Amino acid sequence: MAIIAIVVIIPLSSIVVYETNSNQQIASIDNLKLQVISSFNPLHEFSQEIGQEKIDVTLLVPVGVEPHDWEPTIKDVQQMQKSDLIIINGIGFENWVDNLDEKNYQGTIVDTSVGILANNFDEKNTNDSTDPHIWLNPVYAKIQVQNIALAFSNSDPENGKFYHTNAAKYIEKLNLLDSKIRNELSDCNRDFIYFHNAFSYFADEYDLNQHTIIPSNNSHGEVTAKTLENVISTAKKLNIKVIFSEENASTRTSEIIANEIGGKVLILSPLEVVSDGTYISKMTENLENLKEALC
Ligand SMILES: [Zn+2]
């Protein structure tokens, strides 16, 4: 009996040891890279530009889904719990974040809005009327990029220089975009009509006036007959001939208004839903459409 037991036990235990070693090996290979989760598309792209092959970054809001009303599934939350960093826009855009806090998340939540509205903004005062669309102002996007680079290098100091160098290169591109927008819109009309309240920070930066069809910051807001009437009268008063719509929203409301004023509909992307373009290419398209409407 003793001999049989030895014969059986030895192979079994050697298998167990072997499996344990290989699991540990896989785990340590994974841990070499920062495990990053980005809440929505522009932040995903910024994270990739900065982290490149040194990080694994997962986009939370699925392709084709608009992030304003999105809520994570249980599976998403489980994946978030395992990550080192979660990159969020902040300003109440990710209303599920408080929930995650309560579940004792061990990693770091990176609020990329830090330093942008520093003097007059307090996270505790966030409500539906606080405009989250900072990424649509390239000047603010640069700060978001810097915040991500800082968070990566704090979590992975060994590659800190790599992250900061990549951020600096990307910020160069954002600087070019910023001066292009500033120069090319400088001699044009200032008033434009957009669907939801997404381009306020952009408009402030480039001295434009945004009028919106729906008063809400959320692209799912309701269009009432009264707001429709107001928009049409604004368009007539300011001699506006283009109504801007978003790529993923229905253009029907915008078309009704455009017909009423004898104008047309053009697209202005809020970059909220994943598309083929990059931040730079989509913002450049936005600029071209704004020029068509205003210049
Ligand atoms: Zn929006």
XYZ file of N, CA, C and O and ligand atoms in Angstrom, residues 66-68 93 131-133 135-136 196-198 217-219 246 270 272, ligand 1:
73
model
N -23.461 55.645 -26.658
C -23.292 57.043 -26.286
C -23.106 57.087 -24.762
O -23.884 56.474 -24.032
N -22.056 57.734 -24.260
C -21.688 57.565 -22.839
C -22.523 58.322 -21.802
O -22.423 58.005 -20.614
N -23.344 59.292 -22.217
C -24.037 60.100 -21.201
C -24.853 59.269 -20.204
O -24.803 59.498 -19.012
N -19.525 63.359 -15.307
C -19.823 62.646 -16.552
C -19.972 61.144 -16.297
O -20.790 60.485 -16.922
N -21.645 71.367 -16.963
C -21.283 70.923 -18.305
C -19.999 70.077 -18.267
O -18.950 70.569 -17.884
N -20.070 68.797 -18.668
C -18.880 67.942 -18.606
C -17.980 67.983 -19.849
O -16.908 67.403 -19.833
N -18.375 68.702 -20.926
C -17.731 68.522 -22.240
C -16.382 69.224 -22.401
O -16.142 69.910 -23.401
N -13.420 67.967 -23.015
C -12.531 67.415 -24.034
C -12.701 68.085 -25.397
O -11.834 68.000 -26.252
N -13.830 68.771 -25.599
C -14.061 69.428 -26.891
C -13.339 70.771 -27.007
O -13.330 71.379 -28.067
N -27.225 69.400 -28.737
C -27.159 69.463 -27.266
C -25.986 70.322 -26.819
O -25.123 70.681 -27.602
N -26.004 70.677 -25.557
C -25.083 71.684 -25.039
C -23.665 71.122 -24.866
O -23.188 70.967 -23.761
N -22.980 70.811 -25.982
C -21.677 70.141 -25.883
C -20.504 71.073 -26.158
O -19.385 70.793 -25.748
N -27.475 69.334 -21.046
C -26.110 68.899 -21.358
C -26.102 67.498 -21.933
O -25.081 67.004 -22.377
N -27.232 66.834 -21.866
C -27.307 65.435 -22.250
C -27.980 65.302 -23.602
O -29.048 65.852 -23.827
N -27.328 64.550 -24.503
C -27.842 64.458 -25.871
C -29.177 63.719 -25.943
O -29.804 63.677 -26.985
N -25.545 66.072 -34.518
C -24.451 65.181 -34.137
C -24.532 63.918 -34.969
O -25.595 63.524 -35.393
N -19.424 65.454 -31.221
C -18.974 65.657 -29.839
C -17.939 64.609 -29.405
O -17.510 64.601 -28.261
N -18.186 61.594 -28.725
C -18.608 60.776 -27.583
C -18.696 59.294 -27.929
O -18.566 58.436 -27.062
Zn -22.559 65.279 -24.635
